[in-house]
GROMACS .gro file of C-alpha atoms in nm:
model
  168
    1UNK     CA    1  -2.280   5.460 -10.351
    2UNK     CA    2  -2.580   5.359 -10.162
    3UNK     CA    3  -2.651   5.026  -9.976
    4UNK     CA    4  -3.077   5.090 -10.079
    5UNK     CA    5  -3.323   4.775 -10.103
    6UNK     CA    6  -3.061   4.557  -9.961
    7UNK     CA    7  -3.232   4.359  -9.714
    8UNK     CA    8  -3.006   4.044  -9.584
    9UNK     CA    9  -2.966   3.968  -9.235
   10UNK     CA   10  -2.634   3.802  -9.185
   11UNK     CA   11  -2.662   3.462  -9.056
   12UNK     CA   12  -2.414   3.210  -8.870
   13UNK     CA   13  -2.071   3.170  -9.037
   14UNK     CA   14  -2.094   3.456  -9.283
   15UNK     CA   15  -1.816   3.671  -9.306
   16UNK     CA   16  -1.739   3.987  -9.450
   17UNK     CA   17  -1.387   4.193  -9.494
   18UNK     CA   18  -1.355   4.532  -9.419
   19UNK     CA   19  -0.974   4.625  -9.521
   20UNK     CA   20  -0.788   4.419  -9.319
   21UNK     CA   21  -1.078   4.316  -9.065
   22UNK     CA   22  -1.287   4.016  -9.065
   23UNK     CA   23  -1.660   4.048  -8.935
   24UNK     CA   24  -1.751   3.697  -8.828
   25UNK     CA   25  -2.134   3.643  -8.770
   26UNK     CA   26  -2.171   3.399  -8.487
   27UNK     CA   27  -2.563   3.266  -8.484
   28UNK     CA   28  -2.912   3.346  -8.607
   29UNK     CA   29  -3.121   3.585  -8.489
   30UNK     CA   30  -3.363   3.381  -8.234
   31UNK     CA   31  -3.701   3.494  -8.315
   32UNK     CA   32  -3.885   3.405  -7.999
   33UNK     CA   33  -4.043   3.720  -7.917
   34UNK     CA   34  -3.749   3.829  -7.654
   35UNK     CA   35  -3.583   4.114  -7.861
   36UNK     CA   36  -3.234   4.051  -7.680
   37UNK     CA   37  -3.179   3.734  -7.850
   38UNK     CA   38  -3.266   3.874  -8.187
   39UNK     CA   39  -2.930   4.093  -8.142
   40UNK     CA   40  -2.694   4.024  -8.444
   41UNK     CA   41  -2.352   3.853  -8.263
   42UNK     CA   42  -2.037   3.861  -8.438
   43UNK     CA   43  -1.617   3.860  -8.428
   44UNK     CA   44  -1.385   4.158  -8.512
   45UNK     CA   45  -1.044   4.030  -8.666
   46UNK     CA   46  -0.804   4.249  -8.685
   47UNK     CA   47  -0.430   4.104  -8.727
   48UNK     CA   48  -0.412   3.886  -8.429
   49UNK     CA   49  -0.663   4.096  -8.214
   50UNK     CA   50  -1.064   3.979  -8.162
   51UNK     CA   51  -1.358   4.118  -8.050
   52UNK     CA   52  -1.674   3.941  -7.938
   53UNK     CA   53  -1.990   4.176  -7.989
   54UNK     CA   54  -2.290   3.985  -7.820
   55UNK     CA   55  -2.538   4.277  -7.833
   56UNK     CA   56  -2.833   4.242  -7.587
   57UNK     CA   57  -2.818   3.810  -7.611
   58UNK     CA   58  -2.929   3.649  -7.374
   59UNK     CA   59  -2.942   3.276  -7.253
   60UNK     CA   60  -3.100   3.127  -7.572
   61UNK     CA   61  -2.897   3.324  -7.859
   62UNK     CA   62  -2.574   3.271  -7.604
   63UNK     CA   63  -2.654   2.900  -7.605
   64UNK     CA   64  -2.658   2.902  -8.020
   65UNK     CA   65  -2.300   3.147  -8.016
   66UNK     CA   66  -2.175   2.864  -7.804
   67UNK     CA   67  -2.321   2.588  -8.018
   68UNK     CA   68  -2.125   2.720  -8.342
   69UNK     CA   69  -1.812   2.596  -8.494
   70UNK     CA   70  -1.647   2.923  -8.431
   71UNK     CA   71  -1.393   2.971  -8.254
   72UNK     CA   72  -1.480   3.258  -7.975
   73UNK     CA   73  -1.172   3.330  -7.837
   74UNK     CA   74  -1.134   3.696  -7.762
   75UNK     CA   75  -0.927   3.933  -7.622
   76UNK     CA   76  -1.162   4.170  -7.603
   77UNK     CA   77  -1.554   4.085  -7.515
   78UNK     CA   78  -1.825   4.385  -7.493
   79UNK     CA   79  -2.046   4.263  -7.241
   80UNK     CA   80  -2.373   4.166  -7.366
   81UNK     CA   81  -2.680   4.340  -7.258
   82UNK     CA   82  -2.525   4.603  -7.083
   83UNK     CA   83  -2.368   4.381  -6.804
   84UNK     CA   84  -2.675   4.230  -6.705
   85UNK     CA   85  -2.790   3.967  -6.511
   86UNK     CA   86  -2.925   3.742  -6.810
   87UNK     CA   87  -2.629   3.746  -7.030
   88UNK     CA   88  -2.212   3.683  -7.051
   89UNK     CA   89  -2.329   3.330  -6.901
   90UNK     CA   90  -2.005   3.155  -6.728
   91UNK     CA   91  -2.009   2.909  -7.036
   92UNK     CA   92  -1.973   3.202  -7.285
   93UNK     CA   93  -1.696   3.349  -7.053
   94UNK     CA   94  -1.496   3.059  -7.053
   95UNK     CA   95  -1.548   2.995  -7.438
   96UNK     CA   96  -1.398   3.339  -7.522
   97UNK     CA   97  -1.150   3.362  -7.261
   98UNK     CA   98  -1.134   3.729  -7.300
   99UNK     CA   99  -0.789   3.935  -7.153
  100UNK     CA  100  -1.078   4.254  -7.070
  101UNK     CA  101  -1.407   4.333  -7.110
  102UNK     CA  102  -1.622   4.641  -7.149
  103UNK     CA  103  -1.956   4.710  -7.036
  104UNK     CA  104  -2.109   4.981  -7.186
  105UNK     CA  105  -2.423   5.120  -6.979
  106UNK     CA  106  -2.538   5.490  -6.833
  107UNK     CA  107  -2.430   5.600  -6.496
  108UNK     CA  108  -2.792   5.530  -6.241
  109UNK     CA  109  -2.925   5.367  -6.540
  110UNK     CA  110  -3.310   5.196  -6.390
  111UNK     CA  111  -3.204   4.861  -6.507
  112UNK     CA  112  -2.913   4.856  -6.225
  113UNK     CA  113  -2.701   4.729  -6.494
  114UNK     CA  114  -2.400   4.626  -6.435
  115UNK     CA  115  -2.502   4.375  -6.241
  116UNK     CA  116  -2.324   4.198  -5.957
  117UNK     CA  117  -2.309   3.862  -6.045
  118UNK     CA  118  -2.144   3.978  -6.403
  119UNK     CA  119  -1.924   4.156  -6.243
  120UNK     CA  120  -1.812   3.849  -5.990
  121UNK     CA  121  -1.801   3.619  -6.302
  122UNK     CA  122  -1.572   3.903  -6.448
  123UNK     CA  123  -1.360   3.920  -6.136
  124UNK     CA  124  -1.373   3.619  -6.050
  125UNK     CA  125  -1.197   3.542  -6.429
  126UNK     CA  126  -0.961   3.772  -6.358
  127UNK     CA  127  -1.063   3.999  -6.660
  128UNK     CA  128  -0.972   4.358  -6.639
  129UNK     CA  129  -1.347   4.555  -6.677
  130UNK     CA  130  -1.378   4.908  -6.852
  131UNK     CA  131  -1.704   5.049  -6.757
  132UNK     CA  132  -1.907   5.358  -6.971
  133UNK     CA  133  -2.086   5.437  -6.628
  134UNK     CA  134  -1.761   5.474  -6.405
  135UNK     CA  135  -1.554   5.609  -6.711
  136UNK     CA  136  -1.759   5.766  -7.027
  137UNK     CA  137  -1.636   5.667  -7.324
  138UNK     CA  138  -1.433   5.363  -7.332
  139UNK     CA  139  -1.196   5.349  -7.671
  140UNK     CA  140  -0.989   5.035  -7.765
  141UNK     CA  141  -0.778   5.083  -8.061
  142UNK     CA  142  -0.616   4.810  -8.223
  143UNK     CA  143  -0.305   4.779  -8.476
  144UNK     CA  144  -0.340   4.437  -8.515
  145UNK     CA  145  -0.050   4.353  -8.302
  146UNK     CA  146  -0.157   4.555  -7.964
  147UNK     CA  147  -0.446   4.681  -7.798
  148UNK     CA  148  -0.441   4.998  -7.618
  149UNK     CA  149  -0.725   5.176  -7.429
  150UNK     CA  150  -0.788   5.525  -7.376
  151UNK     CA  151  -0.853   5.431  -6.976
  152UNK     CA  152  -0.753   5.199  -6.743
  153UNK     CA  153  -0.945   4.931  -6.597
  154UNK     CA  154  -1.190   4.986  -6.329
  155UNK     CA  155  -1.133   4.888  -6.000
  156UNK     CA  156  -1.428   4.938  -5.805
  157UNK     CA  157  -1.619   4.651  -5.872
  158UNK     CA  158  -1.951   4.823  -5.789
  159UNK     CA  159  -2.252   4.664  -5.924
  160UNK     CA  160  -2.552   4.876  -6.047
  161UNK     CA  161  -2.788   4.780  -5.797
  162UNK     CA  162  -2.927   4.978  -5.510
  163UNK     CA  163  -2.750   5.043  -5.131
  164UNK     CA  164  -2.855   4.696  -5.042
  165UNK     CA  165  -2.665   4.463  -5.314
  166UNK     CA  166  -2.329   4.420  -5.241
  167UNK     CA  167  -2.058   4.236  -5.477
  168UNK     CA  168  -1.897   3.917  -5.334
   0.00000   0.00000   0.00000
């Protein structure tokens, strides 16, 4: 069974079950010309578990996940765009409240993602950081009930950036 000539784009509030997990969409696509914040942002139910997918948003398509009527509490947030500088905004942080976070991005990557002021915001919250450059694959599973990791939390705290950028 194919999925051909279907062409929707989900939009704000639509949801769709997979088994037992709800996929919440969260905004609109922003068509603005920026890419990032025409990322598709939704929430993974499963039992009493979330996830918060932001994709590459940035400060516009954050503002409009913020804006909804859903509910963003999380207890697990993949950082959006790779841990960079221009998205998981302070607002979004404290909307989703997340227990960890991961930030998925290539070791020396040439965007210097993650960067340092995520990571403070992430610290600084108290939210326990998996990283894909520090630790490859990063794997939460999820019963429902619990959330276990195939890692533990980084503790390094070191940003992306060059010799010269330090994390305070």
């Amino acid at each position: 069974m194919g999925y051909e000539g279907i062409t929707m784009t989900p939009g704000a509030g639509d949801r769709f079950a997979l088994g037992d997990i709800i996929l919440t969409f969260l905004a609109d696509p922003i068509d603005d010309g920026n890419l990032n914040d025409s990322s598709l942002a939704f929430m993974v139910d499963h039992g009493e578990k979330s996830f918060l997918f932001t994709g590459d948003a940035e400060e516009a398509l954050e503002k409009a996940i913020i804006g909804s009527s859903i509910d963003l509490k999380c207890d697990v947030y993949k950082a959006g765009h790779h841990g960079s500088r221009t998205a998981s905004s302070k607002e979004l942080l404290l909307c989703a409240l997340p227990d960890s976070c991961v930030i998925s991005c290539g070791m020396g990557n040439p965007y210097f993602h993650p960067h340092a002021s995520t990571l403070n915001k992430l610290r600084k919250a108290g939210i326990d950081t998996y990283r894909t450059d520090e630790q490859g694959t990063v794997i939460a599973t999820s019963d429902g009930e619990d959330i276990r990791f195939n890692c533990s939390p980084s503790t390094t705290w070191k940003a992306g950036e060059g010799e010269g950028d330090t994390v305070h």
